[in-house]
mmCIF file of C-alpha atoms and ligand atoms in Angstrom:
data_model
loop_
_atom_site.group_PDB
_atom_site.id
_atom_site.type_symbol
_atom_site.label_atom_id
_atom_site.label_comp_id
_atom_site.label_asym_id
_atom_site.label_seq_id
_atom_site.Cartn_x
_atom_site.Cartn_y
_atom_site.Cartn_z
ATOM 1 C CA MET A 1 16.876 -11.517 -2.945
ATOM 2 C CA SER A 2 13.793 -13.740 -2.872
ATOM 3 C CA ASP A 3 13.217 -15.346 -6.248
ATOM 4 C CA LYS A 4 9.563 -15.385 -5.748
ATOM 5 C CA ILE A 5 7.638 -12.072 -6.183
ATOM 6 C CA ILE A 6 5.140 -10.529 -3.781
ATOM 7 C CA ILE A 7 2.308 -8.796 -6.053
ATOM 8 C CA GLU A 8 0.033 -6.389 -4.655
ATOM 9 C CA ALA A 9 -2.971 -5.056 -6.009
ATOM 10 C CA ARG A 10 -3.606 -1.517 -4.917
ATOM 11 C CA VAL A 11 -7.470 -1.563 -6.335
ATOM 12 C CA ASN A 12 -8.859 2.022 -5.746
ATOM 13 C CA GLU A 13 -7.003 4.189 -3.217
ATOM 14 C CA LEU A 14 -9.115 7.731 -3.732
ATOM 15 C CA ALA A 15 -9.185 7.058 -7.475
ATOM 16 C CA LEU A 16 -12.415 8.522 -9.881
ATOM 17 C CA ARG A 17 -13.530 6.810 -12.726
ATOM 18 C CA ASP A 18 -13.107 9.440 -14.945
ATOM 19 C CA GLU A 19 -10.393 7.910 -17.104
ATOM 20 C CA ASN A 20 -10.971 4.395 -16.184
ATOM 21 C CA PRO A 21 -14.181 3.079 -15.289
ATOM 22 C CA ASN A 22 -13.360 -0.056 -13.631
ATOM 23 C CA VAL A 23 -11.972 1.489 -10.358
ATOM 24 C CA PRO A 24 -13.956 -0.479 -7.968
ATOM 25 C CA PHE A 25 -15.217 1.616 -4.612
ATOM 26 C CA LEU A 26 -18.523 -0.016 -2.727
ATOM 27 C CA PRO A 27 -17.438 -3.356 -0.668
ATOM 28 C CA ALA A 28 -18.718 -5.795 -3.093
ATOM 29 C CA GLU A 29 -16.746 -4.464 -6.324
ATOM 30 C CA ILE A 30 -13.890 -4.332 -4.111
ATOM 31 C CA ILE A 31 -14.476 -7.933 -3.064
ATOM 32 C CA ARG A 32 -14.785 -9.035 -6.686
ATOM 33 C CA ASP A 33 -11.624 -7.546 -7.669
ATOM 34 C CA ALA A 34 -9.476 -8.703 -4.730
ATOM 35 C CA LYS A 35 -10.387 -12.478 -5.632
ATOM 36 C CA ALA A 36 -9.931 -11.533 -9.525
ATOM 37 C CA CYS A 37 -6.120 -10.211 -8.707
ATOM 38 C CA TYR A 38 -5.652 -13.456 -6.239
ATOM 39 C CA ASP A 39 -6.644 -15.434 -9.615
ATOM 40 C CA GLU A 40 -3.909 -13.847 -11.677
ATOM 41 C CA GLY A 41 -1.362 -14.372 -8.652
ATOM 42 C CA ALA A 42 -1.592 -10.839 -6.070
ATOM 43 C CA SER A 43 -0.961 -12.128 -3.172
ATOM 44 C CA ILE A 44 -1.867 -8.791 -1.150
ATOM 45 C CA ALA A 45 -4.761 -6.542 -1.623
ATOM 46 C CA HIS A 46 -4.624 -2.636 -0.529
ATOM 47 C CA TYR A 47 -7.694 -1.005 -0.763
ATOM 48 C CA HIS A 48 -9.703 2.364 0.656
ATOM 49 C CA GLY A 49 -13.457 2.830 1.787
ATOM 50 C CA ARG A 50 -15.346 4.471 -0.248
ATOM 51 C CA LYS A 51 -18.920 5.380 -1.263
ATOM 52 C CA ALA A 52 -20.879 4.996 -4.008
ATOM 53 C CA ASP A 53 -20.041 8.218 -5.760
ATOM 54 C CA GLY A 54 -16.373 7.688 -4.725
ATOM 55 C CA ALA A 55 -15.966 10.127 -1.742
ATOM 56 C CA PRO A 56 -13.510 8.353 1.265
ATOM 57 C CA GLU A 57 -15.798 6.025 3.402
ATOM 58 C CA HIS A 58 -14.205 5.467 6.866
ATOM 59 C CA ASP A 59 -16.728 3.524 8.735
ATOM 60 C CA ALA A 60 -15.542 0.612 10.449
ATOM 61 C CA GLU A 61 -18.823 -0.916 9.096
ATOM 62 C CA PHE A 62 -17.399 -1.130 5.337
ATOM 63 C CA TYR A 63 -14.182 -2.416 6.519
ATOM 64 C CA LEU A 64 -15.716 -5.488 8.721
ATOM 65 C CA GLU A 65 -18.144 -6.173 5.238
ATOM 66 C CA THR A 66 -15.142 -5.877 2.552
ATOM 67 C CA ASN A 67 -12.548 -7.922 4.580
ATOM 68 C CA ALA A 68 -15.127 -10.392 5.825
ATOM 69 C CA GLY A 69 -16.201 -10.798 1.782
ATOM 70 C CA ILE A 70 -13.054 -11.059 0.780
ATOM 71 C CA ARG A 71 -12.122 -13.695 3.543
ATOM 72 C CA ALA A 72 -14.717 -15.665 2.238
ATOM 73 C CA GLU A 73 -13.700 -15.696 -1.578
ATOM 74 C CA CYS A 74 -9.791 -16.514 -1.333
ATOM 75 C CA PRO A 75 -6.769 -15.984 0.815
ATOM 76 C CA ILE A 76 -5.429 -13.259 -0.441
ATOM 77 C CA LEU A 77 -3.944 -11.166 2.376
ATOM 78 C CA LEU A 78 -5.762 -7.686 3.911
ATOM 79 C CA HIS A 79 -3.938 -4.560 4.014
ATOM 80 C CA PRO A 80 -6.661 -1.830 4.539
ATOM 81 C CA THR A 81 -5.886 2.067 5.008
ATOM 82 C CA LEU A 82 -5.748 3.961 8.097
ATOM 83 C CA GLY A 83 -7.361 6.955 5.985
ATOM 84 C CA TYR A 84 -4.247 9.129 4.576
ATOM 85 C CA VAL A 85 -5.121 12.629 4.663
ATOM 86 C CA ALA A 86 -8.861 11.848 4.383
ATOM 87 C CA ASN A 87 -8.835 10.737 8.207
ATOM 88 C CA ASP A 88 -6.706 13.456 9.846
ATOM 89 C CA ALA A 89 -7.712 12.247 13.241
ATOM 90 C CA ASP A 90 -5.704 11.433 16.394
ATOM 91 C CA ALA A 91 -3.600 8.107 16.365
ATOM 92 C CA ARG A 92 -6.075 6.060 18.559
ATOM 93 C CA GLU A 93 -9.172 7.529 16.475
ATOM 94 C CA ARG A 94 -7.209 6.830 13.115
ATOM 95 C CA PHE A 95 -6.811 3.316 14.180
ATOM 96 C CA SER A 96 -9.728 2.197 15.491
ATOM 97 C CA ALA A 97 -11.320 0.729 12.563
ATOM 98 C CA VAL A 98 -8.499 -1.588 12.731
ATOM 99 C CA GLU A 99 -9.209 -2.360 16.420
ATOM 100 C CA GLU A 100 -12.914 -2.976 15.380
ATOM 101 C CA MET A 101 -11.535 -5.682 12.498
ATOM 102 C CA MET A 102 -9.513 -7.400 15.162
ATOM 103 C CA LYS A 103 -12.619 -8.311 16.879
ATOM 104 C CA GLU A 104 -13.279 -11.331 14.842
ATOM 105 C CA ALA A 105 -10.543 -13.738 12.288
ATOM 106 C CA SER A 106 -13.269 -13.283 9.663
ATOM 107 C CA THR A 107 -12.630 -9.482 9.568
ATOM 108 C CA ALA A 108 -8.909 -9.356 10.619
ATOM 109 C CA PRO A 109 -6.660 -7.844 7.971
ATOM 110 C CA ASP A 110 -3.271 -9.381 8.082
ATOM 111 C CA PHE A 111 -0.991 -5.771 7.782
ATOM 112 C CA ALA A 112 -1.809 -2.302 9.567
ATOM 113 C CA PRO A 113 0.243 0.556 7.587
ATOM 114 C CA MET A 114 2.684 2.901 8.825
ATOM 115 C CA ASP A 115 3.718 5.853 6.562
ATOM 116 C CA VAL A 116 7.433 6.481 8.473
ATOM 117 C CA GLY A 117 6.860 10.543 8.224
ATOM 118 C CA SER A 118 5.065 13.677 7.168
ATOM 119 C CA VAL A 119 4.577 15.384 3.498
ATOM 120 C CA ASN A 120 2.692 17.826 1.598
ATOM 121 C CA VAL A 121 0.362 15.859 -0.337
ATOM 122 C CA ASP A 122 -1.464 19.023 -2.506
ATOM 123 C CA TRP A 123 -2.539 18.508 -5.768
ATOM 124 C CA TRP A 124 -0.012 20.113 -8.152
ATOM 125 C CA ASN A 125 -2.081 21.369 -11.663
ATOM 126 C CA PRO A 126 0.532 20.692 -14.307
ATOM 127 C CA GLU A 127 -1.375 22.138 -16.964
ATOM 128 C CA GLU A 128 -2.415 25.419 -15.173
ATOM 129 C CA GLY A 129 1.056 25.830 -13.380
ATOM 130 C CA LYS A 130 -0.675 25.775 -10.210
ATOM 131 C CA PHE A 131 -1.685 23.898 -6.633
ATOM 132 C CA ASP A 132 -5.454 23.021 -6.727
ATOM 133 C CA THR A 133 -5.205 22.513 -2.985
ATOM 134 C CA THR A 134 -2.718 24.462 -0.614
ATOM 135 C CA ASP A 135 -3.687 22.696 2.884
ATOM 136 C CA LEU A 136 -3.272 19.127 2.443
ATOM 137 C CA ILE A 137 -0.678 17.475 4.729
ATOM 138 C CA TYR A 138 0.085 13.767 5.461
ATOM 139 C CA LYS A 139 0.886 13.778 9.203
ATOM 140 C CA ASN A 140 2.372 11.064 10.960
ATOM 141 C CA SER A 141 4.271 12.083 13.824
ATOM 142 C CA THR A 142 6.322 9.983 15.847
ATOM 143 C CA ALA A 143 4.350 9.859 18.572
ATOM 144 C CA THR A 144 1.536 8.519 15.993
ATOM 145 C CA LEU A 145 4.188 5.996 14.778
ATOM 146 C CA MET A 146 5.166 4.684 18.190
ATOM 147 C CA TYR A 147 1.553 4.150 19.153
ATOM 148 C CA PHE A 148 0.603 2.420 15.641
ATOM 149 C CA ALA A 149 4.021 0.024 15.797
ATOM 150 C CA ASP A 150 2.435 -0.887 19.921
ATOM 151 C CA ARG A 151 -0.907 -1.879 18.733
ATOM 152 C CA ILE A 152 0.414 -3.787 15.384
ATOM 153 C CA LYS A 153 2.270 -5.740 18.041
ATOM 154 C CA HIS A 154 -0.704 -6.077 20.553
ATOM 155 C CA PHE A 155 -2.320 -8.159 17.453
ATOM 156 C CA GLY A 156 0.285 -9.809 15.830
ATOM 157 C CA LEU A 157 0.047 -7.631 12.391
ATOM 158 C CA LYS A 158 2.479 -7.147 10.274
ATOM 159 C CA GLN A 159 3.727 -3.823 9.764
ATOM 160 C CA TYR A 160 3.041 -2.199 6.430
ATOM 161 C CA LEU A 161 5.877 0.601 6.193
ATOM 162 C CA VAL A 162 5.652 3.405 3.654
ATOM 163 C CA SER A 163 8.388 5.457 2.443
ATOM 164 C CA TRP A 164 7.917 8.767 0.728
ATOM 165 C CA ASN A 165 11.266 9.953 0.604
ATOM 166 C CA VAL A 166 15.001 8.870 2.148
ATOM 167 C CA SER A 167 13.962 10.886 5.817
ATOM 168 C CA PHE A 168 10.921 8.152 5.872
ATOM 169 C CA THR A 169 13.691 5.596 5.314
ATOM 170 C CA ARG A 170 16.316 7.065 7.653
ATOM 171 C CA GLN A 171 13.419 6.890 10.734
ATOM 172 C CA ILE A 172 12.627 3.802 9.739
ATOM 173 C CA GLU A 173 16.444 2.870 10.437
ATOM 174 C CA ALA A 174 16.155 4.690 13.594
ATOM 175 C CA PHE A 175 12.788 2.765 14.643
ATOM 176 C CA MET A 176 14.932 -0.631 13.739
ATOM 177 C CA LYS A 177 17.431 0.613 15.876
ATOM 178 C CA MET A 178 15.134 1.303 18.544
ATOM 179 C CA GLY A 179 13.281 -2.038 18.049
ATOM 180 C CA VAL A 180 10.045 0.079 17.201
ATOM 181 C CA ILE A 181 10.486 -1.902 13.885
ATOM 182 C CA PRO A 182 10.972 -6.013 13.782
ATOM 183 C CA GLU A 183 12.683 -7.608 11.268
ATOM 184 C CA PRO A 184 12.192 -8.454 8.450
ATOM 185 C CA ALA A 185 10.525 -5.191 7.755
ATOM 186 C CA TYR A 186 8.337 -4.702 4.445
ATOM 187 C CA VAL A 187 8.619 -1.290 3.009
ATOM 188 C CA LEU A 188 6.826 0.151 0.218
ATOM 189 C CA PHE A 189 8.760 2.888 -1.797
ATOM 190 C CA CYS A 190 5.943 5.128 -2.527
ATOM 191 C CA LEU A 191 7.076 7.081 -5.785
ATOM 192 C CA THR A 192 4.820 9.865 -6.915
ATOM 193 C CA ASP A 193 3.903 11.458 -10.527
ATOM 194 C CA GLY A 194 1.845 13.841 -12.563
ATOM 195 C CA ILE A 195 -0.202 15.883 -10.069
ATOM 196 C CA MET A 196 1.580 14.429 -6.879
ATOM 197 C CA LEU A 197 5.286 15.895 -5.973
ATOM 198 C CA ALA A 198 5.739 14.374 -2.432
ATOM 199 C CA GLY A 199 7.177 11.163 -3.264
ATOM 200 C CA HIS A 200 10.504 10.566 -5.326
ATOM 201 C CA PRO A 201 9.574 10.789 -9.335
ATOM 202 C CA GLY A 202 8.881 7.640 -10.868
ATOM 203 C CA THR A 203 11.884 7.201 -12.534
ATOM 204 C CA PRO A 204 14.854 4.689 -12.363
ATOM 205 C CA GLU A 205 16.950 7.467 -10.738
ATOM 206 C CA GLY A 206 13.783 8.431 -8.045
ATOM 207 C CA LEU A 207 13.759 4.354 -7.540
ATOM 208 C CA ASP A 208 17.935 4.147 -7.354
ATOM 209 C CA ALA A 209 17.537 7.292 -4.842
ATOM 210 C CA HIS A 210 15.593 5.117 -2.254
ATOM 211 C CA THR A 211 17.001 1.759 -2.688
ATOM 212 C CA THR A 212 20.349 3.371 -2.051
ATOM 213 C CA PHE A 213 19.834 4.621 0.901
ATOM 214 C CA LEU A 214 18.486 1.132 2.560
ATOM 215 C CA PRO A 215 20.510 0.377 5.500
ATOM 216 C CA LYS A 216 23.007 -2.494 4.618
ATOM 217 C CA ASP A 217 23.244 -4.316 7.785
ATOM 218 C CA ARG A 218 18.893 -4.741 8.245
ATOM 219 C CA GLU A 219 16.612 -7.425 6.698
ATOM 220 C CA ILE A 220 14.534 -5.112 4.523
ATOM 221 C CA VAL A 221 12.084 -6.718 1.929
ATOM 222 C CA TRP A 222 11.003 -3.562 -0.514
ATOM 223 C CA THR A 223 8.196 -3.075 -2.798
ATOM 224 C CA VAL A 224 7.281 0.145 -4.629
ATOM 225 C CA SER A 225 4.345 2.256 -6.529
ATOM 226 C CA ASN A 226 3.909 4.923 -8.249
ATOM 227 C CA TYR A 227 0.927 7.019 -7.045
ATOM 228 C CA LYS A 228 -0.559 9.001 -10.248
ATOM 229 C CA GLY A 229 2.078 7.629 -12.637
ATOM 230 C CA ASN A 230 2.720 4.660 -14.563
ATOM 231 C CA LEU A 231 4.777 2.012 -12.895
ATOM 232 C CA LEU A 232 4.753 -0.657 -15.804
ATOM 233 C CA LEU A 233 7.976 1.588 -17.302
ATOM 234 C CA LEU A 234 9.582 0.795 -14.063
ATOM 235 C CA THR A 235 8.850 -3.242 -13.437
ATOM 236 C CA GLU A 236 11.565 -4.250 -15.602
ATOM 237 C CA LYS A 237 14.066 -2.833 -13.596
ATOM 238 C CA ILE A 238 12.308 -3.624 -9.951
ATOM 239 C CA VAL A 239 11.989 -7.427 -10.789
ATOM 240 C CA LYS A 240 15.701 -7.524 -12.342
ATOM 241 C CA ALA A 241 16.617 -6.117 -8.762
ATOM 242 C CA GLY A 242 14.856 -8.189 -6.417
ATOM 243 C CA GLY A 243 11.866 -5.771 -5.544
ATOM 244 C CA HIS A 244 8.606 -6.628 -5.456
ATOM 245 C CA ILE A 245 5.482 -4.956 -7.002
ATOM 246 C CA SER A 246 2.508 -2.933 -5.673
ATOM 247 C CA ILE A 247 0.327 -1.597 -8.499
ATOM 248 C CA GLY A 248 -3.482 -0.982 -9.171
ATOM 249 C CA LEU A 249 -6.043 1.388 -10.686
ATOM 250 C CA GLY A 250 -5.484 3.155 -7.200
ATOM 251 C CA ASP A 251 -2.576 4.766 -8.163
ATOM 252 C CA TYR A 252 -2.639 5.456 -11.944
ATOM 253 C CA PRO A 253 -5.738 4.712 -14.667
ATOM 254 C CA TYR A 254 -3.520 2.853 -17.169
ATOM 255 C CA ALA A 255 -5.709 4.263 -19.995
ATOM 256 C CA GLU A 256 -3.045 3.981 -22.524
ATOM 257 C CA TYR A 257 -3.442 -0.020 -22.169
ATOM 258 C CA GLY A 258 -6.934 0.841 -23.152
ATOM 259 C CA ALA A 259 -8.626 1.058 -19.586
ATOM 260 C CA PRO A 260 -7.851 -2.610 -18.311
ATOM 261 C CA THR A 261 -9.381 -3.885 -14.608
ATOM 262 C CA ASN A 262 -7.111 -4.535 -11.814
ATOM 263 C CA ALA A 263 -6.719 -8.128 -12.382
ATOM 264 C CA GLU A 264 -5.687 -7.122 -16.155
ATOM 265 C CA ILE A 265 -2.757 -5.615 -14.739
ATOM 266 C CA ILE A 266 -1.864 -7.886 -12.719
ATOM 267 C CA ALA A 267 -1.890 -10.574 -15.455
ATOM 268 C CA LYS A 268 0.885 -7.766 -16.825
ATOM 269 C CA VAL A 269 2.938 -7.666 -14.143
ATOM 270 C CA VAL A 270 3.011 -11.652 -13.575
ATOM 271 C CA GLU A 271 3.523 -12.103 -17.471
ATOM 272 C CA GLN A 272 6.514 -10.038 -17.261
ATOM 273 C CA ALA A 273 8.166 -11.257 -13.687
ATOM 274 C CA ARG A 274 7.675 -14.880 -15.398
ATOM 275 C CA ALA A 275 9.411 -13.796 -18.737
ATOM 276 C CA LEU A 276 12.172 -12.636 -16.346
ATOM 277 C CA GLY A 277 12.549 -15.729 -14.105
ATOM 278 C CA ARG A 278 10.427 -14.657 -11.347
ATOM 279 C CA GLU A 279 7.173 -16.119 -10.027
ATOM 280 C CA PRO A 280 4.803 -14.853 -7.862
ATOM 281 C CA ALA A 281 4.856 -15.644 -4.432
ATOM 282 C CA THR A 282 1.704 -17.527 -3.438
ATOM 283 C CA VAL A 283 -0.215 -16.108 -0.223
ATOM 284 C CA GLU A 284 2.025 -18.892 2.081
ATOM 285 C CA GLU A 285 4.860 -18.072 0.443
ATOM 286 C CA THR A 286 4.547 -14.224 0.900
ATOM 287 C CA ARG A 287 3.966 -15.152 4.842
ATOM 288 C CA GLU A 288 7.615 -16.705 4.729
ATOM 289 C CA ILE A 289 9.487 -14.053 3.060
ATOM 290 C CA LEU A 290 7.935 -11.596 5.632
ATOM 291 C CA LYS A 291 8.215 -13.507 8.342
ATOM 292 C CA MET A 292 4.472 -12.856 9.286
ATOM 293 C CA GLY A 293 3.214 -15.174 12.581
ATOM 294 C CA LYS A 294 -0.428 -15.752 13.711
ATOM 295 C CA VAL A 295 -2.628 -12.568 14.380
ATOM 296 C CA ASN A 296 -4.120 -11.986 17.756
ATOM 297 C CA ILE A 297 -8.053 -11.574 17.740
ATOM 298 C CA ALA A 298 -9.212 -9.324 20.458
ATOM 299 C CA ALA A 299 -12.085 -11.028 21.530
HETATM 300 ZN ZN1 LIG B 301 -3.405 3.473 -0.061
#
């Protein structure tokens, strides 16, 4: 366990502004938020391209502009999306925005994600007891994942592995045996609550089920998010267990805390971690913990 804690700001995902108006959509808004989160102690920024009305935006131009803008402001590590269910294309197409980003150092990210399995991600409506969607599958075939791993290695990026449930972790272990995933592996346990049933619930038991099944003989650094649930209810447990924290308005509006900004949420986590004896990892310390190398610009 590292005593420094890696804090990632998950600034927007596909969240709308109905419960918290501070969700950033456009490049200038994301750049401003990433810098503010960095100033509070976050060392990784994760974001999704969005249009002015909040709809998903997959144009590579969006990512180039946003990455370059953040790079110009601060050294926070960049972790863009491959599009989640909003980009249900083949492996090459899903990775194409990263290929564009890798053409210049100023736009290159530090991580590329691999969600190591597939899940139904329909929106459950707990009030009405029905599903609001019935055909959303977040599909990541083994062949697609191996393609991503190959391109990530080619560019010298760090794999950002996402585990939605224990079967994903088992596939991570298999990929480690095959050499597809190098050590240390950086794994996000994506807990889910509310309208999303695809992950383990955002409870101590939901998290324990994940950590129980981590392969003991492998070097794995783990972090936790709670998609559509309040991660602050679990952060003390995560800090004490030696885990890392990935949090932000993308996952949950935190309206019960007075509609905070992303930076205010990061500040809350930093204060709690410090009180429990763990300082936030700087960008350089995060790179050391995850043994990140130099990226290869395509040129
Ligand atoms: Zn995301």
